[in-house]
Amino acid sequence: AAGPSNFAVLSLGGSSSAGVNLNLATVVGNVGVPNSGTFKESHPSTVDGTVVLGSLVSASGAKGTNTGGIVTNDALLGQAVTAAMSAATHFAGLTPTLPASQLNNGNVNSTLTVNLAPGVQNVVDLPSFSLQNGHLTLNGTAGTSVVVNISGNFRMQTGTINVSGGMGPLDVVWNITNPSASVVTMVPTTGVGILLAPDNAINSMDSSTFAGEVIGGYDKLITLMSGTKVTNPCQ
């Protein structure tokens, strides 16, 4: 799919309204905030990785609970932002290979297994995605990937999203194509994939867990709070 970035959590910057706010959260991997965003970290949040900031981003919001320290690297952040923006545009233009009905039109409220075409990139367009009392398994062999383009809200409220058959968490992309969409994960949920919401605020709360990457928030805020955990499997 998108392939791993250097980050578990990446803000796309844009202004001082953008950035990452860690409030009693855990990130296993790197956190990136380019110019001219903000970085806030409330104790006892932890970053098991490096916090990479743009040269115009203040580190005054950091509590020092990140194992890799804080570094400034505009070039690395610029490359990551460009790659994320390009990927979002590319994914949005792909032709669907799966009907939306195979994912229950985005309403997952029961146990659902989707068997993907093996060894290729699968694509599905959904009007929205809601996980509520649902358990979704995306099944495919190694080398299989899936891009889920979502033109409405993305809500993980209760349940689980898993991969099986040889796929890994980074073989799944959730691409939010509507700048006005709400992107929220809540307890008790466990998800996988690359959550790519380039123009949206992202809010994860109440001990929700996500294995993959959280990327987005151009001119918006990514907020991880109240026990939320994001783990990049490549870190």
PDB file of C-alpha atoms in Angstrom:
ATOM      1  CA  ALA A   1       0.000   0.000   0.000  1.00  0.00           C
ATOM      2  CA  ALA A   2       1.562   3.304   1.060  1.00  0.00           C
ATOM      3  CA  GLY A   3       4.587   1.682   2.601  1.00  0.00           C
ATOM      4  CA  PRO A   4       6.017   2.742   5.920  1.00  0.00           C
ATOM      5  CA  SER A   5       6.918   6.332   6.611  1.00  0.00           C
ATOM      6  CA  ASN A   6       9.497   7.353   9.164  1.00  0.00           C
ATOM      7  CA  PHE A   7       6.675   8.157  11.577  1.00  0.00           C
ATOM      8  CA  ALA A   8       3.993   6.560  13.684  1.00  0.00           C
ATOM      9  CA  VAL A   9       2.270   9.938  13.956  1.00  0.00           C
ATOM     10  CA  LEU A  10       2.813  12.696  11.387  1.00  0.00           C
ATOM     11  CA  SER A  11       1.174  16.102  11.279  1.00  0.00           C
ATOM     12  CA  LEU A  12       1.101  17.698   7.830  1.00  0.00           C
ATOM     13  CA  GLY A  13       1.629  21.148   9.320  1.00  0.00           C
ATOM     14  CA  GLY A  14       0.464  24.225   7.489  1.00  0.00           C
ATOM     15  CA  SER A  15       0.003  26.732  10.322  1.00  0.00           C
ATOM     16  CA  SER A  16       0.117  27.140  14.082  1.00  0.00           C
ATOM     17  CA  SER A  17      -3.362  25.551  14.161  1.00  0.00           C
ATOM     18  CA  ALA A  18      -1.793  22.258  13.093  1.00  0.00           C
ATOM     19  CA  GLY A  19       0.240  19.856  15.172  1.00  0.00           C
ATOM     20  CA  VAL A  20       0.178  16.928  17.585  1.00  0.00           C
ATOM     21  CA  ASN A  21      -1.246  16.905  21.100  1.00  0.00           C
ATOM     22  CA  LEU A  22      -0.359  13.867  23.236  1.00  0.00           C
ATOM     23  CA  ASN A  23      -2.432  13.797  26.411  1.00  0.00           C
ATOM     24  CA  LEU A  24      -1.841  10.629  28.466  1.00  0.00           C
ATOM     25  CA  ALA A  25      -0.999   8.762  25.246  1.00  0.00           C
ATOM     26  CA  THR A  26       1.713   6.388  24.040  1.00  0.00           C
ATOM     27  CA  VAL A  27       3.404   6.413  20.651  1.00  0.00           C
ATOM     28  CA  VAL A  28       5.743   3.584  19.659  1.00  0.00           C
ATOM     29  CA  GLY A  29       7.649   5.133  16.791  1.00  0.00           C
ATOM     30  CA  ASN A  30       8.559   8.634  15.712  1.00  0.00           C
ATOM     31  CA  VAL A  31       6.371  11.730  15.887  1.00  0.00           C
ATOM     32  CA  GLY A  32       6.706  14.446  13.249  1.00  0.00           C
ATOM     33  CA  VAL A  33       5.490  18.063  13.327  1.00  0.00           C
ATOM     34  CA  PRO A  34       6.577  20.322  10.448  1.00  0.00           C
ATOM     35  CA  ASN A  35       6.390  24.110  10.261  1.00  0.00           C
ATOM     36  CA  SER A  36       4.544  25.944  11.590  1.00  0.00           C
ATOM     37  CA  GLY A  37       2.700  23.509  13.828  1.00  0.00           C
ATOM     38  CA  THR A  38       2.726  22.919  17.562  1.00  0.00           C
ATOM     39  CA  PHE A  39       3.764  19.957  19.688  1.00  0.00           C
ATOM     40  CA  LYS A  40       2.232  19.337  23.103  1.00  0.00           C
ATOM     41  CA  GLU A  41       2.894  16.433  25.424  1.00  0.00           C
ATOM     42  CA  SER A  42       1.182  16.003  28.779  1.00  0.00           C
ATOM     43  CA  HIS A  43       2.821  13.799  31.407  1.00  0.00           C
ATOM     44  CA  PRO A  44       2.795  10.794  31.547  1.00  0.00           C
ATOM     45  CA  SER A  45       2.583  10.556  27.751  1.00  0.00           C
ATOM     46  CA  THR A  46       5.512   8.745  26.149  1.00  0.00           C
ATOM     47  CA  VAL A  47       7.111   8.590  22.721  1.00  0.00           C
ATOM     48  CA  ASP A  48       9.169   5.437  22.230  1.00  0.00           C
ATOM     49  CA  GLY A  49      11.037   7.036  19.363  1.00  0.00           C
ATOM     50  CA  THR A  50      12.184  10.464  18.238  1.00  0.00           C
ATOM     51  CA  VAL A  51      10.184  13.680  18.113  1.00  0.00           C
ATOM     52  CA  VAL A  52      11.110  15.409  14.847  1.00  0.00           C
ATOM     53  CA  LEU A  53      10.146  19.079  14.683  1.00  0.00           C
ATOM     54  CA  GLY A  54      10.364  21.766  12.053  1.00  0.00           C
ATOM     55  CA  SER A  55      12.746  24.614  12.718  1.00  0.00           C
ATOM     56  CA  LEU A  56       9.831  26.966  13.471  1.00  0.00           C
ATOM     57  CA  VAL A  57       8.060  24.556  15.831  1.00  0.00           C
ATOM     58  CA  SER A  58       8.429  25.194  19.544  1.00  0.00           C
ATOM     59  CA  ALA A  59       9.591  22.292  21.715  1.00  0.00           C
ATOM     60  CA  SER A  60       8.259  23.982  24.833  1.00  0.00           C
ATOM     61  CA  GLY A  61       5.299  21.610  24.864  1.00  0.00           C
ATOM     62  CA  ALA A  62       7.505  18.517  25.245  1.00  0.00           C
ATOM     63  CA  LYS A  63       7.827  16.864  28.635  1.00  0.00           C
ATOM     64  CA  GLY A  64      10.996  14.944  27.822  1.00  0.00           C
ATOM     65  CA  THR A  65       9.389  11.509  28.009  1.00  0.00           C
ATOM     66  CA  ASN A  66      10.540  10.480  24.528  1.00  0.00           C
ATOM     67  CA  THR A  67      13.364   7.979  24.270  1.00  0.00           C
ATOM     68  CA  GLY A  68      14.922   9.306  21.073  1.00  0.00           C
ATOM     69  CA  GLY A  69      15.027  12.929  22.094  1.00  0.00           C
ATOM     70  CA  ILE A  70      13.919  15.927  20.061  1.00  0.00           C
ATOM     71  CA  VAL A  71      15.563  16.809  16.755  1.00  0.00           C
ATOM     72  CA  THR A  72      15.035  19.432  14.076  1.00  0.00           C
ATOM     73  CA  ASN A  73      14.894  18.201  10.489  1.00  0.00           C
ATOM     74  CA  ASP A  74      12.985  20.301   7.965  1.00  0.00           C
ATOM     75  CA  ALA A  75      14.187  18.244   5.007  1.00  0.00           C
ATOM     76  CA  LEU A  76      12.950  14.916   6.391  1.00  0.00           C
ATOM     77  CA  LEU A  77       9.590  16.405   7.345  1.00  0.00           C
ATOM     78  CA  GLY A  78       9.224  18.069   3.959  1.00  0.00           C
ATOM     79  CA  GLN A  79       9.803  14.775   2.179  1.00  0.00           C
ATOM     80  CA  ALA A  80       7.320  12.982   4.435  1.00  0.00           C
ATOM     81  CA  VAL A  81       4.616  15.614   3.942  1.00  0.00           C
ATOM     82  CA  THR A  82       5.063  15.620   0.163  1.00  0.00           C
ATOM     83  CA  ALA A  83       4.912  11.825   0.046  1.00  0.00           C
ATOM     84  CA  ALA A  84       1.758  11.734   2.183  1.00  0.00           C
ATOM     85  CA  MET A  85      -0.033  14.366   0.119  1.00  0.00           C
ATOM     86  CA  SER A  86       0.922  12.637  -3.133  1.00  0.00           C
ATOM     87  CA  ALA A  87      -0.188   9.258  -1.792  1.00  0.00           C
ATOM     88  CA  ALA A  88      -3.578  10.613  -0.711  1.00  0.00           C
ATOM     89  CA  THR A  89      -4.194  12.088  -4.156  1.00  0.00           C
ATOM     90  CA  HIS A  90      -3.031   8.908  -5.898  1.00  0.00           C
ATOM     91  CA  PHE A  91      -5.202   6.643  -3.749  1.00  0.00           C
ATOM     92  CA  ALA A  92      -8.270   8.832  -4.243  1.00  0.00           C
ATOM     93  CA  GLY A  93      -7.954   8.447  -8.013  1.00  0.00           C
ATOM     94  CA  LEU A  94      -7.788   4.649  -8.061  1.00  0.00           C
ATOM     95  CA  THR A  95     -10.553   2.642  -9.710  1.00  0.00           C
ATOM     96  CA  PRO A  96     -12.454   0.447  -7.216  1.00  0.00           C
ATOM     97  CA  THR A  97     -11.938  -3.296  -7.568  1.00  0.00           C
ATOM     98  CA  LEU A  98     -14.365  -4.255  -4.771  1.00  0.00           C
ATOM     99  CA  PRO A  99     -18.006  -3.247  -4.330  1.00  0.00           C
ATOM    100  CA  ALA A 100     -18.812  -1.215  -1.230  1.00  0.00           C
ATOM    101  CA  SER A 101     -21.306  -3.915  -0.293  1.00  0.00           C
ATOM    102  CA  GLN A 102     -18.410  -6.275   0.455  1.00  0.00           C
ATOM    103  CA  LEU A 103     -17.651  -4.058   3.468  1.00  0.00           C
ATOM    104  CA  ASN A 104     -21.339  -3.645   4.238  1.00  0.00           C
ATOM    105  CA  ASN A 105     -21.183  -0.143   2.720  1.00  0.00           C
ATOM    106  CA  GLY A 106     -18.908   0.909   5.566  1.00  0.00           C
ATOM    107  CA  ASN A 107     -21.234  -0.028   8.428  1.00  0.00           C
ATOM    108  CA  VAL A 108     -19.465  -2.772  10.386  1.00  0.00           C
ATOM    109  CA  ASN A 109     -21.697  -3.773  13.283  1.00  0.00           C
ATOM    110  CA  SER A 110     -21.139  -7.526  13.343  1.00  0.00           C
ATOM    111  CA  THR A 111     -18.369 -10.033  12.575  1.00  0.00           C
ATOM    112  CA  LEU A 112     -17.232  -9.551   8.975  1.00  0.00           C
ATOM    113  CA  THR A 113     -14.358 -11.166   7.052  1.00  0.00           C
ATOM    114  CA  VAL A 114     -13.382  -9.719   3.669  1.00  0.00           C
ATOM    115  CA  ASN A 115     -11.331 -12.058   1.480  1.00  0.00           C
ATOM    116  CA  LEU A 116      -9.160  -9.913  -0.758  1.00  0.00           C
ATOM    117  CA  ALA A 117      -7.762 -10.753  -4.175  1.00  0.00           C
ATOM    118  CA  PRO A 118      -4.324 -12.215  -3.355  1.00  0.00           C
ATOM    119  CA  GLY A 119      -1.040 -10.571  -4.204  1.00  0.00           C
ATOM    120  CA  VAL A 120      -2.514  -7.354  -5.637  1.00  0.00           C
ATOM    121  CA  GLN A 121      -3.802  -3.969  -4.522  1.00  0.00           C
ATOM    122  CA  ASN A 122      -7.513  -4.058  -3.745  1.00  0.00           C
ATOM    123  CA  VAL A 123      -9.502  -0.800  -3.788  1.00  0.00           C
ATOM    124  CA  VAL A 124     -12.914   0.040  -2.385  1.00  0.00           C
ATOM    125  CA  ASP A 125     -14.812   3.338  -2.153  1.00  0.00           C
ATOM    126  CA  LEU A 126     -17.061   3.863   0.875  1.00  0.00           C
ATOM    127  CA  PRO A 127     -19.503   6.696   1.659  1.00  0.00           C
ATOM    128  CA  SER A 128     -18.359   6.537   5.303  1.00  0.00           C
ATOM    129  CA  PHE A 129     -16.920   4.040   7.768  1.00  0.00           C
ATOM    130  CA  SER A 130     -18.404   3.148  11.128  1.00  0.00           C
ATOM    131  CA  LEU A 131     -17.158   0.375  13.414  1.00  0.00           C
ATOM    132  CA  GLN A 132     -19.735  -0.124  16.146  1.00  0.00           C
ATOM    133  CA  ASN A 133     -19.919  -3.441  17.949  1.00  0.00           C
ATOM    134  CA  GLY A 134     -18.147  -4.918  14.932  1.00  0.00           C
ATOM    135  CA  HIS A 135     -15.179  -7.130  14.198  1.00  0.00           C
ATOM    136  CA  LEU A 136     -13.635  -6.683  10.755  1.00  0.00           C
ATOM    137  CA  THR A 137     -10.932  -8.994   9.395  1.00  0.00           C
ATOM    138  CA  LEU A 138      -9.180  -8.166   6.122  1.00  0.00           C
ATOM    139  CA  ASN A 139      -7.789 -11.434   4.832  1.00  0.00           C
ATOM    140  CA  GLY A 140      -5.095 -11.704   2.173  1.00  0.00           C
ATOM    141  CA  THR A 141      -1.816 -13.396   1.438  1.00  0.00           C
ATOM    142  CA  ALA A 142       1.562 -11.699   1.777  1.00  0.00           C
ATOM    143  CA  GLY A 143       1.818  -9.096  -0.975  1.00  0.00           C
ATOM    144  CA  THR A 144      -1.891  -8.263  -0.762  1.00  0.00           C
ATOM    145  CA  SER A 145      -2.967  -4.730   0.093  1.00  0.00           C
ATOM    146  CA  VAL A 146      -6.174  -2.743   0.266  1.00  0.00           C
ATOM    147  CA  VAL A 147      -6.954   0.952  -0.121  1.00  0.00           C
ATOM    148  CA  VAL A 148     -10.229   2.104   1.417  1.00  0.00           C
ATOM    149  CA  ASN A 149     -11.242   5.539   0.103  1.00  0.00           C
ATOM    150  CA  ILE A 150     -13.787   7.134   2.429  1.00  0.00           C
ATOM    151  CA  SER A 151     -15.778  10.168   1.319  1.00  0.00           C
ATOM    152  CA  GLY A 152     -17.482  10.708   4.682  1.00  0.00           C
ATOM    153  CA  ASN A 153     -16.829  10.260   8.375  1.00  0.00           C
ATOM    154  CA  PHE A 154     -14.422   7.678   9.824  1.00  0.00           C
ATOM    155  CA  ARG A 155     -15.515   6.414  13.236  1.00  0.00           C
ATOM    156  CA  MET A 156     -14.101   3.495  15.199  1.00  0.00           C
ATOM    157  CA  GLN A 157     -16.365   3.348  18.245  1.00  0.00           C
ATOM    158  CA  THR A 158     -16.437  -0.250  19.480  1.00  0.00           C
ATOM    159  CA  GLY A 159     -14.831  -3.366  18.046  1.00  0.00           C
ATOM    160  CA  THR A 160     -11.721  -4.533  16.229  1.00  0.00           C
ATOM    161  CA  ILE A 161     -10.061  -4.359  12.827  1.00  0.00           C
ATOM    162  CA  ASN A 162      -7.503  -7.070  12.057  1.00  0.00           C
ATOM    163  CA  VAL A 163      -5.519  -8.497   9.149  1.00  0.00           C
ATOM    164  CA  SER A 164      -4.885 -12.176   8.490  1.00  0.00           C
ATOM    165  CA  GLY A 165      -3.437 -14.594   5.935  1.00  0.00           C
ATOM    166  CA  GLY A 166      -0.030 -12.940   5.663  1.00  0.00           C
ATOM    167  CA  MET A 167      -1.024  -9.279   5.383  1.00  0.00           C
ATOM    168  CA  GLY A 168       0.502  -6.781   7.776  1.00  0.00           C
ATOM    169  CA  PRO A 169      -0.956  -3.638   9.354  1.00  0.00           C
ATOM    170  CA  LEU A 170       0.764  -1.377   6.827  1.00  0.00           C
ATOM    171  CA  ASP A 171      -0.929  -3.202   3.935  1.00  0.00           C
ATOM    172  CA  VAL A 172      -4.158  -1.359   4.757  1.00  0.00           C
ATOM    173  CA  VAL A 173      -4.818   2.304   3.936  1.00  0.00           C
ATOM    174  CA  TRP A 174      -7.791   4.302   5.197  1.00  0.00           C
ATOM    175  CA  ASN A 175      -7.796   7.359   2.925  1.00  0.00           C
ATOM    176  CA  ILE A 176     -10.181  10.129   4.011  1.00  0.00           C
ATOM    177  CA  THR A 177     -11.094  12.189   0.951  1.00  0.00           C
ATOM    178  CA  ASN A 178     -13.548  14.685   2.468  1.00  0.00           C
ATOM    179  CA  PRO A 179     -11.946  17.676   4.242  1.00  0.00           C
ATOM    180  CA  SER A 180     -15.123  18.112   6.311  1.00  0.00           C
ATOM    181  CA  ALA A 181     -15.188  14.525   7.580  1.00  0.00           C
ATOM    182  CA  SER A 182     -14.971  13.665  11.264  1.00  0.00           C
ATOM    183  CA  VAL A 183     -12.118  11.238  12.066  1.00  0.00           C
ATOM    184  CA  VAL A 184     -12.537   9.692  15.524  1.00  0.00           C
ATOM    185  CA  THR A 185     -11.477   6.506  17.312  1.00  0.00           C
ATOM    186  CA  MET A 186     -12.731   5.595  20.768  1.00  0.00           C
ATOM    187  CA  VAL A 187     -12.556   2.848  23.369  1.00  0.00           C
ATOM    188  CA  PRO A 188     -12.843  -0.057  23.176  1.00  0.00           C
ATOM    189  CA  THR A 189     -11.401  -0.287  19.663  1.00  0.00           C
ATOM    190  CA  THR A 190      -8.324  -1.871  18.158  1.00  0.00           C
ATOM    191  CA  GLY A 191      -7.432  -0.995  14.568  1.00  0.00           C
ATOM    192  CA  VAL A 192      -4.718  -1.503  11.982  1.00  0.00           C
ATOM    193  CA  GLY A 193      -3.545   0.368   8.922  1.00  0.00           C
ATOM    194  CA  ILE A 194      -2.323   3.692   7.674  1.00  0.00           C
ATOM    195  CA  LEU A 195      -4.888   6.290   8.661  1.00  0.00           C
ATOM    196  CA  LEU A 196      -4.385   8.992   6.048  1.00  0.00           C
ATOM    197  CA  ALA A 197      -6.552  12.052   6.652  1.00  0.00           C
ATOM    198  CA  PRO A 198      -4.684  14.878   4.932  1.00  0.00           C
ATOM    199  CA  ASP A 199      -7.191  17.672   5.569  1.00  0.00           C
ATOM    200  CA  ASN A 200      -8.867  16.484   8.747  1.00  0.00           C
ATOM    201  CA  ALA A 201      -8.464  16.789  12.474  1.00  0.00           C
ATOM    202  CA  ILE A 202      -7.872  13.359  14.035  1.00  0.00           C
ATOM    203  CA  ASN A 203      -9.092  12.529  17.537  1.00  0.00           C
ATOM    204  CA  SER A 204      -8.281   9.259  19.321  1.00  0.00           C
ATOM    205  CA  MET A 205      -9.338   8.824  22.911  1.00  0.00           C
ATOM    206  CA  ASP A 206     -10.135   6.516  25.817  1.00  0.00           C
ATOM    207  CA  SER A 207      -7.447   3.869  25.312  1.00  0.00           C
ATOM    208  CA  SER A 208      -8.110   3.108  21.651  1.00  0.00           C
ATOM    209  CA  THR A 209      -5.158   1.315  20.037  1.00  0.00           C
ATOM    210  CA  PHE A 210      -3.902   1.471  16.470  1.00  0.00           C
ATOM    211  CA  ALA A 211      -1.120  -0.525  14.805  1.00  0.00           C
ATOM    212  CA  GLY A 212       0.165   1.394  11.812  1.00  0.00           C
ATOM    213  CA  GLU A 213       0.549   5.080  11.053  1.00  0.00           C
ATOM    214  CA  VAL A 214      -1.585   8.141  11.764  1.00  0.00           C
ATOM    215  CA  ILE A 215      -0.974  10.859   9.183  1.00  0.00           C
ATOM    216  CA  GLY A 216      -2.915  14.021   8.460  1.00  0.00           C
ATOM    217  CA  GLY A 217      -4.222  17.187   9.955  1.00  0.00           C
ATOM    218  CA  TYR A 218      -3.063  19.826   7.450  1.00  0.00           C
ATOM    219  CA  ASP A 219      -3.886  23.056   9.302  1.00  0.00           C
ATOM    220  CA  LYS A 220      -5.637  20.858  11.879  1.00  0.00           C
ATOM    221  CA  LEU A 221      -4.736  19.076  15.122  1.00  0.00           C
ATOM    222  CA  ILE A 222      -4.005  15.388  15.772  1.00  0.00           C
ATOM    223  CA  THR A 223      -5.056  14.631  19.355  1.00  0.00           C
ATOM    224  CA  LEU A 224      -4.224  11.346  21.085  1.00  0.00           C
ATOM    225  CA  MET A 225      -5.519  11.184  24.634  1.00  0.00           C
ATOM    226  CA  SER A 226      -6.631   9.168  27.655  1.00  0.00           C
ATOM    227  CA  GLY A 227      -4.595   6.016  27.163  1.00  0.00           C
ATOM    228  CA  THR A 228      -4.581   5.908  23.373  1.00  0.00           C
ATOM    229  CA  LYS A 229      -1.663   3.990  21.841  1.00  0.00           C
ATOM    230  CA  VAL A 230      -0.289   4.139  18.277  1.00  0.00           C
ATOM    231  CA  THR A 231       2.412   1.652  17.250  1.00  0.00           C
ATOM    232  CA  ASN A 232       4.313   1.689  13.963  1.00  0.00           C
ATOM    233  CA  PRO A 233       5.166  -2.004  13.319  1.00  0.00           C
ATOM    234  CA  CYS A 234       8.370  -0.974  11.558  1.00  0.00           C
ATOM    235  CA  GLN A 235       9.798   0.845  14.554  1.00  0.00           C
TER     236      GLN A 235
END
